[in-house]
Amino acid sequence: MAYLQNMTPKDLTEAINRNVPLFISAGTIEYHGSQLPLGTDLLIVEGLLRELEKRADIVVAPPFIMSPNGYMVSGPEKGTVDIRIGTFIEYCSEILSAYKKMGFKKIYVLVHHQGGNIKRYLEIALEQINSYSSYEDNGYGWWTDRKTVKNDCDIEIAPAVFGEDVLKEFFGHGGEGETQPIMALYPELVHMENLTDNEAWWNLSVTDANKQDADRAMQQLIKNWLEKLSK
């Protein structure tokens, strides 16, 4: 019942009545070095939610897979897909608005992407939702008429990875910092044998990645999230 696309209307109603939070992962498709999958950012969040779903009462929605990345790390010839900022904001705004109208009281959008741009775009999408909701619910000139804006849904754009020890192990683009969470969650997707002598500068630390540190940091990250949810 934890995955929105698998739920019946009855399941959905029961989850909303219990104030179960909704989680959405946001990622991108781009080059992360020869050893990692193109969807590394997204897979880290999806894998984390898979583990949280086993341990906590949450609902997991389909992810925001594509996002603007400005072709910063490579062109499409290495697998990177870039979409327009406006397209991303409009899409996310409409989807989040629909979840809000379903009745969810708490929505987390989890992001794992270096640079912070995806988080900024999601925050604009959220502001757009709040602006539209204000006059849709209260009419034009609601502020002039001294009407109170009712906000019964808290949408939080949050980093998927947090905690001092975890950030030390899971920070960066490609390299050690993103190879280790993939090692912990999807070891079969890490292909060290694909590394070349011509890796990008940001990927050179990959040789420091190890499964033991990866597993320890992932267990700590899961613990951090369970503690956050318990509060």
C-alpha positions as YAML, in Angstrom:
chain: A
units: angstrom
residues:
- id: 1
  name: MET
  ca: [0.00, 0.00, 0.00]
- id: 2
  name: ALA
  ca: [3.00, 2.28, 0.38]
- id: 3
  name: TYR
  ca: [3.31, 3.18, -3.32]
- id: 4
  name: LEU
  ca: [0.71, 5.64, -4.58]
- id: 5
  name: GLN
  ca: [0.38, 4.03, -8.00]
- id: 6
  name: ASN
  ca: [-0.51, 0.69, -6.37]
- id: 7
  name: MET
  ca: [-3.15, 2.07, -4.01]
- id: 8
  name: THR
  ca: [-6.91, 1.87, -4.38]
- id: 9
  name: PRO
  ca: [-9.12, 4.89, -3.54]
- id: 10
  name: LYS
  ca: [-9.91, 3.18, -0.22]
- id: 11
  name: ASP
  ca: [-6.20, 2.80, 0.55]
- id: 12
  name: LEU
  ca: [-5.65, 6.46, -0.27]
- id: 13
  name: THR
  ca: [-8.48, 7.64, 1.98]
- id: 14
  name: GLU
  ca: [-7.23, 5.53, 4.88]
- id: 15
  name: ALA
  ca: [-3.68, 6.87, 4.50]
- id: 16
  name: ILE
  ca: [-4.88, 10.47, 4.39]
- id: 17
  name: ASN
  ca: [-7.11, 9.95, 7.44]
- id: 18
  name: ARG
  ca: [-4.05, 8.67, 9.33]
- id: 19
  name: ASN
  ca: [-2.02, 11.71, 8.24]
- id: 20
  name: VAL
  ca: [0.53, 9.51, 6.51]
- id: 21
  name: PRO
  ca: [3.17, 11.69, 4.80]
- id: 22
  name: LEU
  ca: [3.71, 11.55, 1.04]
- id: 23
  name: PHE
  ca: [7.27, 11.31, -0.30]
- id: 24
  name: ILE
  ca: [8.42, 12.20, -3.81]
- id: 25
  name: SER
  ca: [11.97, 11.84, -5.11]
- id: 26
  name: ALA
  ca: [13.41, 14.43, -7.48]
- id: 27
  name: GLY
  ca: [16.45, 13.68, -9.57]
- id: 28
  name: THR
  ca: [17.97, 14.07, -12.99]
- id: 29
  name: ILE
  ca: [19.49, 12.00, -15.77]
- id: 30
  name: GLU
  ca: [23.13, 12.91, -16.34]
- id: 31
  name: TYR
  ca: [26.67, 11.61, -16.63]
- id: 32
  name: HIS
  ca: [28.15, 10.56, -13.26]
- id: 33
  name: GLY
  ca: [31.38, 8.93, -14.41]
- id: 34
  name: SER
  ca: [32.07, 5.68, -16.20]
- id: 35
  name: GLN
  ca: [31.23, 3.54, -13.17]
- id: 36
  name: LEU
  ca: [27.79, 4.91, -12.23]
- id: 37
  name: PRO
  ca: [24.30, 4.83, -13.76]
- id: 38
  name: LEU
  ca: [22.92, 7.96, -15.42]
- id: 39
  name: GLY
  ca: [20.11, 8.13, -12.87]
- id: 40
  name: THR
  ca: [22.42, 8.16, -9.85]
- id: 41
  name: ASP
  ca: [20.82, 11.21, -8.18]
- id: 42
  name: LEU
  ca: [17.35, 9.76, -8.54]
- id: 43
  name: LEU
  ca: [18.37, 6.22, -7.59]
- id: 44
  name: ILE
  ca: [19.89, 7.38, -4.32]
- id: 45
  name: VAL
  ca: [16.59, 8.93, -3.24]
- id: 46
  name: GLU
  ca: [14.49, 6.07, -4.60]
- id: 47
  name: GLY
  ca: [16.65, 3.52, -2.78]
- id: 48
  name: LEU
  ca: [16.45, 5.50, 0.45]
- id: 49
  name: LEU
  ca: [12.64, 5.66, 0.20]
- id: 50
  name: ARG
  ca: [12.54, 1.91, -0.47]
- id: 51
  name: GLU
  ca: [14.31, 1.37, 2.84]
- id: 52
  name: LEU
  ca: [12.18, 3.90, 4.73]
- id: 53
  name: GLU
  ca: [8.98, 2.34, 3.41]
- id: 54
  name: LYS
  ca: [9.97, -0.94, 5.08]
- id: 55
  name: ARG
  ca: [10.33, 0.77, 8.45]
- id: 56
  name: ALA
  ca: [7.84, 3.66, 8.53]
- id: 57
  name: ASP
  ca: [4.24, 4.45, 7.58]
- id: 58
  name: ILE
  ca: [4.74, 6.53, 4.44]
- id: 59
  name: VAL
  ca: [3.32, 6.78, 0.93]
- id: 60
  name: VAL
  ca: [5.79, 7.01, -1.96]
- id: 61
  name: ALA
  ca: [4.67, 8.83, -5.12]
- id: 62
  name: PRO
  ca: [6.16, 8.43, -8.61]
- id: 63
  name: PRO
  ca: [9.36, 10.48, -8.94]
- id: 64
  name: PHE
  ca: [10.22, 13.66, -10.79]
- id: 65
  name: ILE
  ca: [12.77, 11.94, -13.02]
- id: 66
  name: MET
  ca: [13.86, 14.63, -15.49]
- id: 67
  name: SER
  ca: [15.01, 18.09, -14.45]
- id: 68
  name: PRO
  ca: [17.09, 21.05, -15.67]
- id: 69
  name: ASN
  ca: [20.82, 20.51, -15.30]
- id: 70
  name: GLY
  ca: [22.20, 22.87, -17.93]
- id: 71
  name: TYR
  ca: [24.43, 20.17, -19.44]
- id: 72
  name: MET
  ca: [27.00, 21.17, -16.81]
- id: 73
  name: VAL
  ca: [28.80, 17.84, -16.62]
- id: 74
  name: SER
  ca: [28.39, 16.55, -20.18]
- id: 75
  name: GLY
  ca: [26.39, 16.76, -23.37]
- id: 76
  name: PRO
  ca: [23.77, 14.24, -24.46]
- id: 77
  name: GLU
  ca: [26.42, 12.03, -26.04]
- id: 78
  name: LYS
  ca: [27.24, 10.77, -22.52]
- id: 79
  name: GLY
  ca: [23.61, 10.34, -21.54]
- id: 80
  name: THR
  ca: [22.74, 13.70, -19.96]
- id: 81
  name: VAL
  ca: [19.16, 14.93, -20.50]
- id: 82
  name: ASP
  ca: [18.33, 18.58, -19.87]
- id: 83
  name: ILE
  ca: [14.84, 20.09, -19.86]
- id: 84
  name: ARG
  ca: [13.74, 23.73, -19.71]
- id: 85
  name: ILE
  ca: [13.39, 25.31, -16.29]
- id: 86
  name: GLY
  ca: [9.86, 26.56, -17.01]
- id: 87
  name: THR
  ca: [8.73, 23.11, -18.15]
- id: 88
  name: PHE
  ca: [10.02, 21.55, -14.95]
- id: 89
  name: ILE
  ca: [8.42, 24.18, -12.70]
- id: 90
  name: GLU
  ca: [5.03, 23.92, -14.41]
- id: 91
  name: TYR
  ca: [5.01, 20.11, -14.31]
- id: 92
  name: CYS
  ca: [6.04, 19.89, -10.65]
- id: 93
  name: SER
  ca: [3.59, 22.63, -9.68]
- id: 94
  name: GLU
  ca: [0.63, 20.83, -11.22]
- id: 95
  name: ILE
  ca: [1.58, 17.45, -9.74]
- id: 96
  name: LEU
  ca: [2.17, 18.83, -6.23]
- id: 97
  name: SER
  ca: [-1.08, 20.79, -6.43]
- id: 98
  name: ALA
  ca: [-2.93, 17.56, -7.26]
- id: 99
  name: TYR
  ca: [-1.42, 15.78, -4.24]
- id: 100
  name: LYS
  ca: [-2.39, 18.72, -2.03]
- id: 101
  name: LYS
  ca: [-5.99, 18.51, -3.31]
- id: 102
  name: MET
  ca: [-6.01, 14.77, -2.53]
- id: 103
  name: GLY
  ca: [-5.81, 15.74, 1.12]
- id: 104
  name: PHE
  ca: [-2.24, 14.95, 2.13]
- id: 105
  name: LYS
  ca: [-1.24, 17.11, 5.11]
- id: 106
  name: LYS
  ca: [2.52, 16.59, 4.78]
- id: 107
  name: ILE
  ca: [4.49, 16.18, 1.56]
- id: 108
  name: TYR
  ca: [8.25, 15.74, 1.32]
- id: 109
  name: VAL
  ca: [10.07, 16.26, -1.97]
- id: 110
  name: LEU
  ca: [13.53, 14.75, -1.51]
- id: 111
  name: VAL
  ca: [16.37, 16.02, -3.66]
- id: 112
  name: HIS
  ca: [19.88, 14.70, -4.13]
- id: 113
  name: HIS
  ca: [21.69, 16.86, -6.65]
- id: 114
  name: GLN
  ca: [24.81, 18.95, -6.22]
- id: 115
  name: GLY
  ca: [24.43, 22.67, -6.90]
- id: 116
  name: GLY
  ca: [21.00, 23.32, -5.40]
- id: 117
  name: ASN
  ca: [19.33, 24.35, -8.65]
- id: 118
  name: ILE
  ca: [16.64, 21.64, -8.57]
- id: 119
  name: LYS
  ca: [15.72, 22.67, -5.03]
- id: 120
  name: ARG
  ca: [15.37, 26.31, -6.14]
- id: 121
  name: TYR
  ca: [13.11, 25.38, -9.04]
- id: 122
  name: LEU
  ca: [10.93, 23.23, -6.77]
- id: 123
  name: GLU
  ca: [10.63, 26.13, -4.34]
- id: 124
  name: ILE
  ca: [9.37, 28.32, -7.20]
- id: 125
  name: ALA
  ca: [6.84, 25.61, -8.08]
- id: 126
  name: LEU
  ca: [5.73, 25.58, -4.45]
- id: 127
  name: GLU
  ca: [5.36, 29.37, -4.37]
- id: 128
  name: GLN
  ca: [3.25, 29.16, -7.51]
- id: 129
  name: ILE
  ca: [0.95, 26.62, -5.83]
- id: 130
  name: ASN
  ca: [0.57, 28.81, -2.75]
- id: 131
  name: SER
  ca: [-0.17, 31.92, -4.84]
- id: 132
  name: TYR
  ca: [-2.84, 30.18, -6.90]
- id: 133
  name: SER
  ca: [-4.38, 28.53, -3.85]
- id: 134
  name: SER
  ca: [-4.69, 31.87, -2.06]
- id: 135
  name: TYR
  ca: [-7.08, 33.42, -4.57]
- id: 136
  name: GLU
  ca: [-8.71, 30.17, -5.68]
- id: 137
  name: ASP
  ca: [-9.78, 29.52, -2.06]
- id: 138
  name: ASN
  ca: [-10.47, 33.10, -0.99]
- id: 139
  name: GLY
  ca: [-11.28, 35.03, -4.15]
- id: 140
  name: TYR
  ca: [-9.57, 38.00, -5.74]
- id: 141
  name: GLY
  ca: [-8.39, 40.69, -3.35]
- id: 142
  name: TRP
  ca: [-8.26, 38.28, -0.41]
- id: 143
  name: TRP
  ca: [-5.58, 40.32, 1.34]
- id: 144
  name: THR
  ca: [-7.54, 43.55, 0.92]
- id: 145
  name: ASP
  ca: [-10.59, 41.79, 2.37]
- id: 146
  name: ARG
  ca: [-8.48, 40.64, 5.36]
- id: 147
  name: LYS
  ca: [-9.16, 36.98, 4.68]
- id: 148
  name: THR
  ca: [-6.90, 34.40, 6.28]
- id: 149
  name: VAL
  ca: [-5.12, 32.03, 3.95]
- id: 150
  name: LYS
  ca: [-5.75, 28.46, 5.01]
- id: 151
  name: ASN
  ca: [-2.77, 26.16, 4.44]
- id: 152
  name: ASP
  ca: [-3.59, 22.64, 5.56]
- id: 153
  name: CYS
  ca: [-0.77, 20.99, 3.62]
- id: 154
  name: ASP
  ca: [2.90, 21.43, 4.47]
- id: 155
  name: ILE
  ca: [5.14, 20.77, 1.46]
- id: 156
  name: GLU
  ca: [8.82, 20.52, 2.34]
- id: 157
  name: ILE
  ca: [11.60, 20.53, -0.25]
- id: 158
  name: ALA
  ca: [14.34, 18.67, 1.60]
- id: 159
  name: PRO
  ca: [17.80, 17.26, 0.91]
- id: 160
  name: ALA
  ca: [17.66, 13.47, 0.94]
- id: 161
  name: VAL
  ca: [21.08, 13.25, 2.57]
- id: 162
  name: PHE
  ca: [21.68, 15.02, 5.87]
- id: 163
  name: GLY
  ca: [23.72, 14.50, 9.02]
- id: 164
  name: GLU
  ca: [27.38, 15.38, 9.54]
- id: 165
  name: ASP
  ca: [28.78, 11.84, 9.26]
- id: 166
  name: VAL
  ca: [26.57, 10.97, 6.31]
- id: 167
  name: LEU
  ca: [27.46, 14.10, 4.34]
- id: 168
  name: LYS
  ca: [31.15, 13.26, 4.73]
- id: 169
  name: GLU
  ca: [30.57, 9.94, 2.94]
- id: 170
  name: PHE
  ca: [27.82, 10.90, 0.48]
- id: 171
  name: PHE
  ca: [28.81, 14.33, -0.88]
- id: 172
  name: GLY
  ca: [29.89, 15.36, -4.36]
- id: 173
  name: HIS
  ca: [29.13, 14.57, -7.98]
- id: 174
  name: GLY
  ca: [30.22, 11.08, -9.05]
- id: 175
  name: GLY
  ca: [33.46, 10.06, -7.38]
- id: 176
  name: GLU
  ca: [33.55, 8.60, -3.90]
- id: 177
  name: GLY
  ca: [30.60, 10.67, -2.66]
- id: 178
  name: GLU
  ca: [28.01, 9.24, -5.04]
- id: 179
  name: THR
  ca: [29.58, 5.88, -5.73]
- id: 180
  name: GLN
  ca: [29.25, 4.93, -2.05]
- id: 181
  name: PRO
  ca: [25.46, 5.42, -1.72]
- id: 182
  name: ILE
  ca: [24.95, 3.44, -4.93]
- id: 183
  name: MET
  ca: [27.26, 0.75, -3.49]
- id: 184
  name: ALA
  ca: [25.03, 0.60, -0.41]
- id: 185
  name: LEU
  ca: [21.70, 0.57, -2.23]
- id: 186
  name: TYR
  ca: [22.40, -1.00, -5.65]
- id: 187
  name: PRO
  ca: [25.85, -2.65, -5.57]
- id: 188
  name: GLU
  ca: [25.11, -4.40, -8.86]
- id: 189
  name: LEU
  ca: [24.93, -1.00, -10.62]
- id: 190
  name: VAL
  ca: [28.49, 0.04, -9.74]
- id: 191
  name: HIS
  ca: [30.92, -0.91, -12.52]
- id: 192
  name: MET
  ca: [34.44, -0.04, -11.47]
- id: 193
  name: GLU
  ca: [35.73, -2.08, -14.39]
- id: 194
  name: ASN
  ca: [34.43, 0.65, -16.73]
- id: 195
  name: LEU
  ca: [36.77, 3.32, -15.36]
- id: 196
  name: THR
  ca: [39.20, 4.83, -17.85]
- id: 197
  name: ASP
  ca: [42.39, 6.88, -17.64]
- id: 198
  name: ASN
  ca: [40.42, 9.91, -18.80]
- id: 199
  name: GLU
  ca: [37.84, 10.41, -16.03]
- id: 200
  name: ALA
  ca: [36.64, 13.93, -15.17]
- id: 201
  name: TRP
  ca: [38.36, 15.66, -12.24]
- id: 202
  name: TRP
  ca: [35.27, 15.26, -10.08]
- id: 203
  name: ASN
  ca: [35.39, 11.48, -10.51]
- id: 204
  name: LEU
  ca: [39.02, 10.89, -9.49]
- id: 205
  name: SER
  ca: [38.10, 10.23, -5.83]
- id: 206
  name: VAL
  ca: [36.15, 7.12, -6.87]
- id: 207
  name: THR
  ca: [39.14, 4.94, -5.98]
- id: 208
  name: ASP
  ca: [38.55, 5.82, -2.30]
- id: 209
  name: ALA
  ca: [35.01, 4.40, -2.31]
- id: 210
  name: ASN
  ca: [34.43, 1.27, -0.24]
- id: 211
  name: LYS
  ca: [31.39, -0.80, 0.64]
- id: 212
  name: GLN
  ca: [31.97, -0.84, 4.39]
- id: 213
  name: ASP
  ca: [31.84, 2.95, 4.74]
- id: 214
  name: ALA
  ca: [28.92, 3.03, 2.31]
- id: 215
  name: ASP
  ca: [26.80, 0.59, 4.31]
- id: 216
  name: ARG
  ca: [27.55, 2.30, 7.61]
- id: 217
  name: ALA
  ca: [26.65, 5.75, 6.28]
- id: 218
  name: MET
  ca: [23.44, 4.48, 4.67]
- id: 219
  name: GLN
  ca: [22.27, 2.91, 7.93]
- id: 220
  name: GLN
  ca: [22.96, 6.22, 9.67]
- id: 221
  name: LEU
  ca: [21.00, 8.12, 6.98]
- id: 222
  name: ILE
  ca: [18.01, 5.80, 7.39]
- id: 223
  name: LYS
  ca: [18.22, 6.32, 11.16]
- id: 224
  name: ASN
  ca: [18.33, 10.10, 10.67]
- id: 225
  name: TRP
  ca: [15.15, 10.01, 8.61]
- id: 226
  name: LEU
  ca: [13.31, 7.71, 11.01]
- id: 227
  name: GLU
  ca: [14.15, 10.09, 13.84]
- id: 228
  name: LYS
  ca: [12.95, 13.07, 11.79]
- id: 229
  name: LEU
  ca: [9.65, 11.30, 11.00]
- id: 230
  name: SER
  ca: [9.10, 10.33, 14.63]
- id: 231
  name: LYS
  ca: [9.09, 14.01, 15.56]
...
